[in-house]
């Protein structure tokens, strides 16, 4: 939440972090796995959860840009994807920040002649770090809240 006494640098940091989050979704939908991976630190960690962290362990954990790029490349198996980024909260503390972002991720593909749409309600819990004057993801926890899969008529 913004307050009137927030310094202009904090607004700039929050905007830069939001642009980072948006770039991740944009690059995902453009199938630019290397570009997505470049948004992360060299030693970044991504953990995927089917439910709230702490109540379940990660279903998948990826470490470093090479593993991330390989995993991001799997989006090429879909005909189309669209990631809608929703509300987000960010707390900046110097060159580090944390945040939570909501996303509706749409995946469309054809299987045995039937077009299928899968919509995932996702929350990202992120740790960010500023390196070389740019913000990067240092850690990302992808939490799948629900999934809806159905035939698509479009």
PDB file of C-alpha atoms in Angstrom:
ATOM      1  CA  UNK A   1       0.000   0.000   0.000  1.00  0.00           C
ATOM      2  CA  UNK A   2       1.344   3.471  -0.863  1.00  0.00           C
ATOM      3  CA  UNK A   3       1.578   6.279   1.625  1.00  0.00           C
ATOM      4  CA  UNK A   4       1.938  10.012   0.917  1.00  0.00           C
ATOM      5  CA  UNK A   5       5.301  10.189   2.695  1.00  0.00           C
ATOM      6  CA  UNK A   6       6.872   7.498   0.506  1.00  0.00           C
ATOM      7  CA  UNK A   7      10.082   8.668  -1.135  1.00  0.00           C
ATOM      8  CA  UNK A   8      10.176   9.014  -4.945  1.00  0.00           C
ATOM      9  CA  UNK A   9      12.867   6.283  -5.060  1.00  0.00           C
ATOM     10  CA  UNK A  10      10.445   3.860  -3.401  1.00  0.00           C
ATOM     11  CA  UNK A  11       7.818   4.595  -6.045  1.00  0.00           C
ATOM     12  CA  UNK A  12      10.436   4.048  -8.749  1.00  0.00           C
ATOM     13  CA  UNK A  13      11.490   0.744  -7.154  1.00  0.00           C
ATOM     14  CA  UNK A  14       7.893  -0.444  -6.890  1.00  0.00           C
ATOM     15  CA  UNK A  15       7.256   0.471 -10.530  1.00  0.00           C
ATOM     16  CA  UNK A  16      10.441  -1.298 -11.664  1.00  0.00           C
ATOM     17  CA  UNK A  17       9.431  -4.432  -9.748  1.00  0.00           C
ATOM     18  CA  UNK A  18       5.941  -4.362 -11.275  1.00  0.00           C
ATOM     19  CA  UNK A  19       7.522  -4.032 -14.718  1.00  0.00           C
ATOM     20  CA  UNK A  20       9.688  -7.079 -13.902  1.00  0.00           C
ATOM     21  CA  UNK A  21       6.604  -9.108 -12.941  1.00  0.00           C
ATOM     22  CA  UNK A  22       4.792  -7.983 -16.100  1.00  0.00           C
ATOM     23  CA  UNK A  23       7.839  -8.798 -18.265  1.00  0.00           C
ATOM     24  CA  UNK A  24       7.856 -12.353 -16.880  1.00  0.00           C
ATOM     25  CA  UNK A  25       4.241 -12.884 -18.017  1.00  0.00           C
ATOM     26  CA  UNK A  26       4.823 -11.200 -21.384  1.00  0.00           C
ATOM     27  CA  UNK A  27       7.903 -13.306 -22.137  1.00  0.00           C
ATOM     28  CA  UNK A  28       6.055 -16.469 -21.075  1.00  0.00           C
ATOM     29  CA  UNK A  29       3.294 -15.761 -23.584  1.00  0.00           C
ATOM     30  CA  UNK A  30       5.880 -15.030 -26.288  1.00  0.00           C
ATOM     31  CA  UNK A  31       7.702 -18.331 -25.560  1.00  0.00           C
ATOM     32  CA  UNK A  32      10.981 -16.518 -24.804  1.00  0.00           C
ATOM     33  CA  UNK A  33      12.358 -18.936 -22.200  1.00  0.00           C
ATOM     34  CA  UNK A  34      15.856 -17.407 -22.259  1.00  0.00           C
ATOM     35  CA  UNK A  35      14.403 -13.930 -21.796  1.00  0.00           C
ATOM     36  CA  UNK A  36      12.344 -15.148 -18.849  1.00  0.00           C
ATOM     37  CA  UNK A  37      15.359 -16.811 -17.244  1.00  0.00           C
ATOM     38  CA  UNK A  38      17.366 -13.586 -17.639  1.00  0.00           C
ATOM     39  CA  UNK A  39      14.907 -11.870 -15.278  1.00  0.00           C
ATOM     40  CA  UNK A  40      16.289 -14.036 -12.447  1.00  0.00           C
ATOM     41  CA  UNK A  41      19.576 -13.956 -10.568  1.00  0.00           C
ATOM     42  CA  UNK A  42      22.166 -16.564 -11.587  1.00  0.00           C
ATOM     43  CA  UNK A  43      21.388 -18.631  -8.475  1.00  0.00           C
ATOM     44  CA  UNK A  44      17.627 -18.047  -8.356  1.00  0.00           C
ATOM     45  CA  UNK A  45      15.268 -20.662  -6.995  1.00  0.00           C
ATOM     46  CA  UNK A  46      11.687 -21.340  -8.120  1.00  0.00           C
ATOM     47  CA  UNK A  47       9.451 -23.693  -6.168  1.00  0.00           C
ATOM     48  CA  UNK A  48       6.015 -24.786  -7.399  1.00  0.00           C
ATOM     49  CA  UNK A  49       3.336 -25.640  -4.848  1.00  0.00           C
ATOM     50  CA  UNK A  50      -0.043 -27.330  -5.262  1.00  0.00           C
ATOM     51  CA  UNK A  51      -1.427 -25.609  -2.185  1.00  0.00           C
ATOM     52  CA  UNK A  52      -0.165 -23.313   0.531  1.00  0.00           C
ATOM     53  CA  UNK A  53       3.574 -23.539   1.323  1.00  0.00           C
ATOM     54  CA  UNK A  54       4.062 -24.866   4.822  1.00  0.00           C
ATOM     55  CA  UNK A  55       1.129 -27.255   4.487  1.00  0.00           C
ATOM     56  CA  UNK A  56       2.643 -29.017   1.468  1.00  0.00           C
ATOM     57  CA  UNK A  57       6.148 -29.333   0.112  1.00  0.00           C
ATOM     58  CA  UNK A  58       7.032 -28.101  -3.360  1.00  0.00           C
ATOM     59  CA  UNK A  59       5.873 -30.276  -6.249  1.00  0.00           C
ATOM     60  CA  UNK A  60       8.854 -29.020  -8.247  1.00  0.00           C
ATOM     61  CA  UNK A  61      11.981 -26.988  -7.476  1.00  0.00           C
ATOM     62  CA  UNK A  62      14.205 -25.327 -10.056  1.00  0.00           C
ATOM     63  CA  UNK A  63      17.616 -23.817  -9.348  1.00  0.00           C
ATOM     64  CA  UNK A  64      19.571 -21.440 -11.549  1.00  0.00           C
ATOM     65  CA  UNK A  65      18.914 -19.920 -14.947  1.00  0.00           C
ATOM     66  CA  UNK A  66      19.627 -23.093 -16.954  1.00  0.00           C
ATOM     67  CA  UNK A  67      16.981 -25.135 -15.126  1.00  0.00           C
ATOM     68  CA  UNK A  68      14.575 -22.213 -15.297  1.00  0.00           C
ATOM     69  CA  UNK A  69      15.031 -21.750 -19.053  1.00  0.00           C
ATOM     70  CA  UNK A  70      14.435 -25.469 -19.650  1.00  0.00           C
ATOM     71  CA  UNK A  71      11.241 -25.411 -17.566  1.00  0.00           C
ATOM     72  CA  UNK A  72       9.988 -22.182 -19.154  1.00  0.00           C
ATOM     73  CA  UNK A  73      10.514 -23.778 -22.561  1.00  0.00           C
ATOM     74  CA  UNK A  74       7.809 -26.319 -21.724  1.00  0.00           C
ATOM     75  CA  UNK A  75       5.209 -23.610 -22.450  1.00  0.00           C
ATOM     76  CA  UNK A  76       5.900 -24.300 -26.135  1.00  0.00           C
ATOM     77  CA  UNK A  77       3.757 -27.438 -25.799  1.00  0.00           C
ATOM     78  CA  UNK A  78       0.650 -25.197 -25.680  1.00  0.00           C
ATOM     79  CA  UNK A  79      -0.888 -23.577 -28.753  1.00  0.00           C
ATOM     80  CA  UNK A  80      -1.415 -20.326 -26.829  1.00  0.00           C
ATOM     81  CA  UNK A  81      -1.062 -18.978 -23.320  1.00  0.00           C
ATOM     82  CA  UNK A  82      -2.245 -15.761 -21.719  1.00  0.00           C
ATOM     83  CA  UNK A  83      -1.146 -14.685 -18.261  1.00  0.00           C
ATOM     84  CA  UNK A  84      -3.306 -11.975 -16.683  1.00  0.00           C
ATOM     85  CA  UNK A  85      -1.428 -10.289 -13.852  1.00  0.00           C
ATOM     86  CA  UNK A  86      -3.700  -8.981 -11.111  1.00  0.00           C
ATOM     87  CA  UNK A  87      -3.192  -7.241  -7.818  1.00  0.00           C
ATOM     88  CA  UNK A  88       0.205  -7.223  -6.190  1.00  0.00           C
ATOM     89  CA  UNK A  89       1.840  -6.043  -3.002  1.00  0.00           C
ATOM     90  CA  UNK A  90       5.509  -5.131  -2.721  1.00  0.00           C
ATOM     91  CA  UNK A  91       7.640  -4.186   0.264  1.00  0.00           C
ATOM     92  CA  UNK A  92      11.000  -2.623  -0.576  1.00  0.00           C
ATOM     93  CA  UNK A  93      13.915  -2.637   1.862  1.00  0.00           C
ATOM     94  CA  UNK A  94      16.983  -1.120   0.211  1.00  0.00           C
ATOM     95  CA  UNK A  95      18.251  -3.459  -2.502  1.00  0.00           C
ATOM     96  CA  UNK A  96      15.861  -6.235  -1.494  1.00  0.00           C
ATOM     97  CA  UNK A  97      12.114  -6.561  -1.734  1.00  0.00           C
ATOM     98  CA  UNK A  98       9.343  -9.090  -1.242  1.00  0.00           C
ATOM     99  CA  UNK A  99       5.935  -9.317  -2.832  1.00  0.00           C
ATOM    100  CA  UNK A 100       2.857 -11.299  -3.702  1.00  0.00           C
ATOM    101  CA  UNK A 101       1.221 -11.195  -7.138  1.00  0.00           C
ATOM    102  CA  UNK A 102      -1.983 -12.838  -8.355  1.00  0.00           C
ATOM    103  CA  UNK A 103      -2.221 -14.319 -11.859  1.00  0.00           C
ATOM    104  CA  UNK A 104      -4.790 -16.121 -14.000  1.00  0.00           C
ATOM    105  CA  UNK A 105      -2.819 -18.275 -16.429  1.00  0.00           C
ATOM    106  CA  UNK A 106      -4.735 -19.514 -19.476  1.00  0.00           C
ATOM    107  CA  UNK A 107      -3.337 -22.454 -21.487  1.00  0.00           C
ATOM    108  CA  UNK A 108      -4.925 -23.583 -24.751  1.00  0.00           C
ATOM    109  CA  UNK A 109      -4.049 -26.740 -26.689  1.00  0.00           C
ATOM    110  CA  UNK A 110      -5.528 -29.358 -28.998  1.00  0.00           C
ATOM    111  CA  UNK A 111      -5.509 -33.009 -27.999  1.00  0.00           C
ATOM    112  CA  UNK A 112      -7.017 -35.762 -30.148  1.00  0.00           C
ATOM    113  CA  UNK A 113      -8.896 -33.144 -32.165  1.00  0.00           C
ATOM    114  CA  UNK A 114     -10.387 -31.443 -29.093  1.00  0.00           C
ATOM    115  CA  UNK A 115      -9.306 -27.927 -28.094  1.00  0.00           C
ATOM    116  CA  UNK A 116      -8.828 -27.698 -24.335  1.00  0.00           C
ATOM    117  CA  UNK A 117      -8.557 -24.680 -22.067  1.00  0.00           C
ATOM    118  CA  UNK A 118      -6.881 -24.833 -18.674  1.00  0.00           C
ATOM    119  CA  UNK A 119      -7.090 -21.809 -16.373  1.00  0.00           C
ATOM    120  CA  UNK A 120      -4.857 -21.749 -13.326  1.00  0.00           C
ATOM    121  CA  UNK A 121      -5.293 -19.354 -10.424  1.00  0.00           C
ATOM    122  CA  UNK A 122      -1.748 -18.653  -9.287  1.00  0.00           C
ATOM    123  CA  UNK A 123      -0.143 -16.573  -6.570  1.00  0.00           C
ATOM    124  CA  UNK A 124       3.541 -15.744  -6.757  1.00  0.00           C
ATOM    125  CA  UNK A 125       5.437 -15.109  -3.524  1.00  0.00           C
ATOM    126  CA  UNK A 126       8.613 -13.374  -4.627  1.00  0.00           C
ATOM    127  CA  UNK A 127      11.926 -12.239  -3.239  1.00  0.00           C
ATOM    128  CA  UNK A 128      13.592  -9.589  -5.388  1.00  0.00           C
ATOM    129  CA  UNK A 129      17.116  -8.231  -5.397  1.00  0.00           C
ATOM    130  CA  UNK A 130      18.628  -5.233  -7.120  1.00  0.00           C
ATOM    131  CA  UNK A 131      21.814  -6.095  -9.034  1.00  0.00           C
ATOM    132  CA  UNK A 132      23.661  -3.703 -11.342  1.00  0.00           C
ATOM    133  CA  UNK A 133      20.882  -1.109 -10.904  1.00  0.00           C
ATOM    134  CA  UNK A 134      18.176  -3.573 -12.077  1.00  0.00           C
ATOM    135  CA  UNK A 135      15.659  -5.618 -10.133  1.00  0.00           C
ATOM    136  CA  UNK A 136      15.678  -9.422 -10.543  1.00  0.00           C
ATOM    137  CA  UNK A 137      13.800 -12.346  -9.093  1.00  0.00           C
ATOM    138  CA  UNK A 138      15.947 -14.074  -6.457  1.00  0.00           C
ATOM    139  CA  UNK A 139      13.270 -16.541  -5.396  1.00  0.00           C
ATOM    140  CA  UNK A 140       9.793 -17.267  -6.669  1.00  0.00           C
ATOM    141  CA  UNK A 141       7.223 -19.514  -5.037  1.00  0.00           C
ATOM    142  CA  UNK A 142       4.449 -20.328  -7.502  1.00  0.00           C
ATOM    143  CA  UNK A 143       1.331 -21.367  -5.610  1.00  0.00           C
ATOM    144  CA  UNK A 144      -1.496 -23.005  -7.560  1.00  0.00           C
ATOM    145  CA  UNK A 145      -4.770 -22.178  -5.793  1.00  0.00           C
ATOM    146  CA  UNK A 146      -7.070 -23.892  -8.294  1.00  0.00           C
ATOM    147  CA  UNK A 147      -7.217 -25.270 -11.826  1.00  0.00           C
ATOM    148  CA  UNK A 148     -10.162 -25.398 -14.229  1.00  0.00           C
ATOM    149  CA  UNK A 149      -9.791 -27.585 -17.314  1.00  0.00           C
ATOM    150  CA  UNK A 150     -12.525 -27.821 -19.936  1.00  0.00           C
ATOM    151  CA  UNK A 151     -13.219 -28.197 -23.651  1.00  0.00           C
ATOM    152  CA  UNK A 152     -12.830 -24.958 -25.573  1.00  0.00           C
ATOM    153  CA  UNK A 153     -15.109 -23.906 -28.413  1.00  0.00           C
ATOM    154  CA  UNK A 154     -12.869 -21.084 -29.637  1.00  0.00           C
TER     155      UNK A 154
END
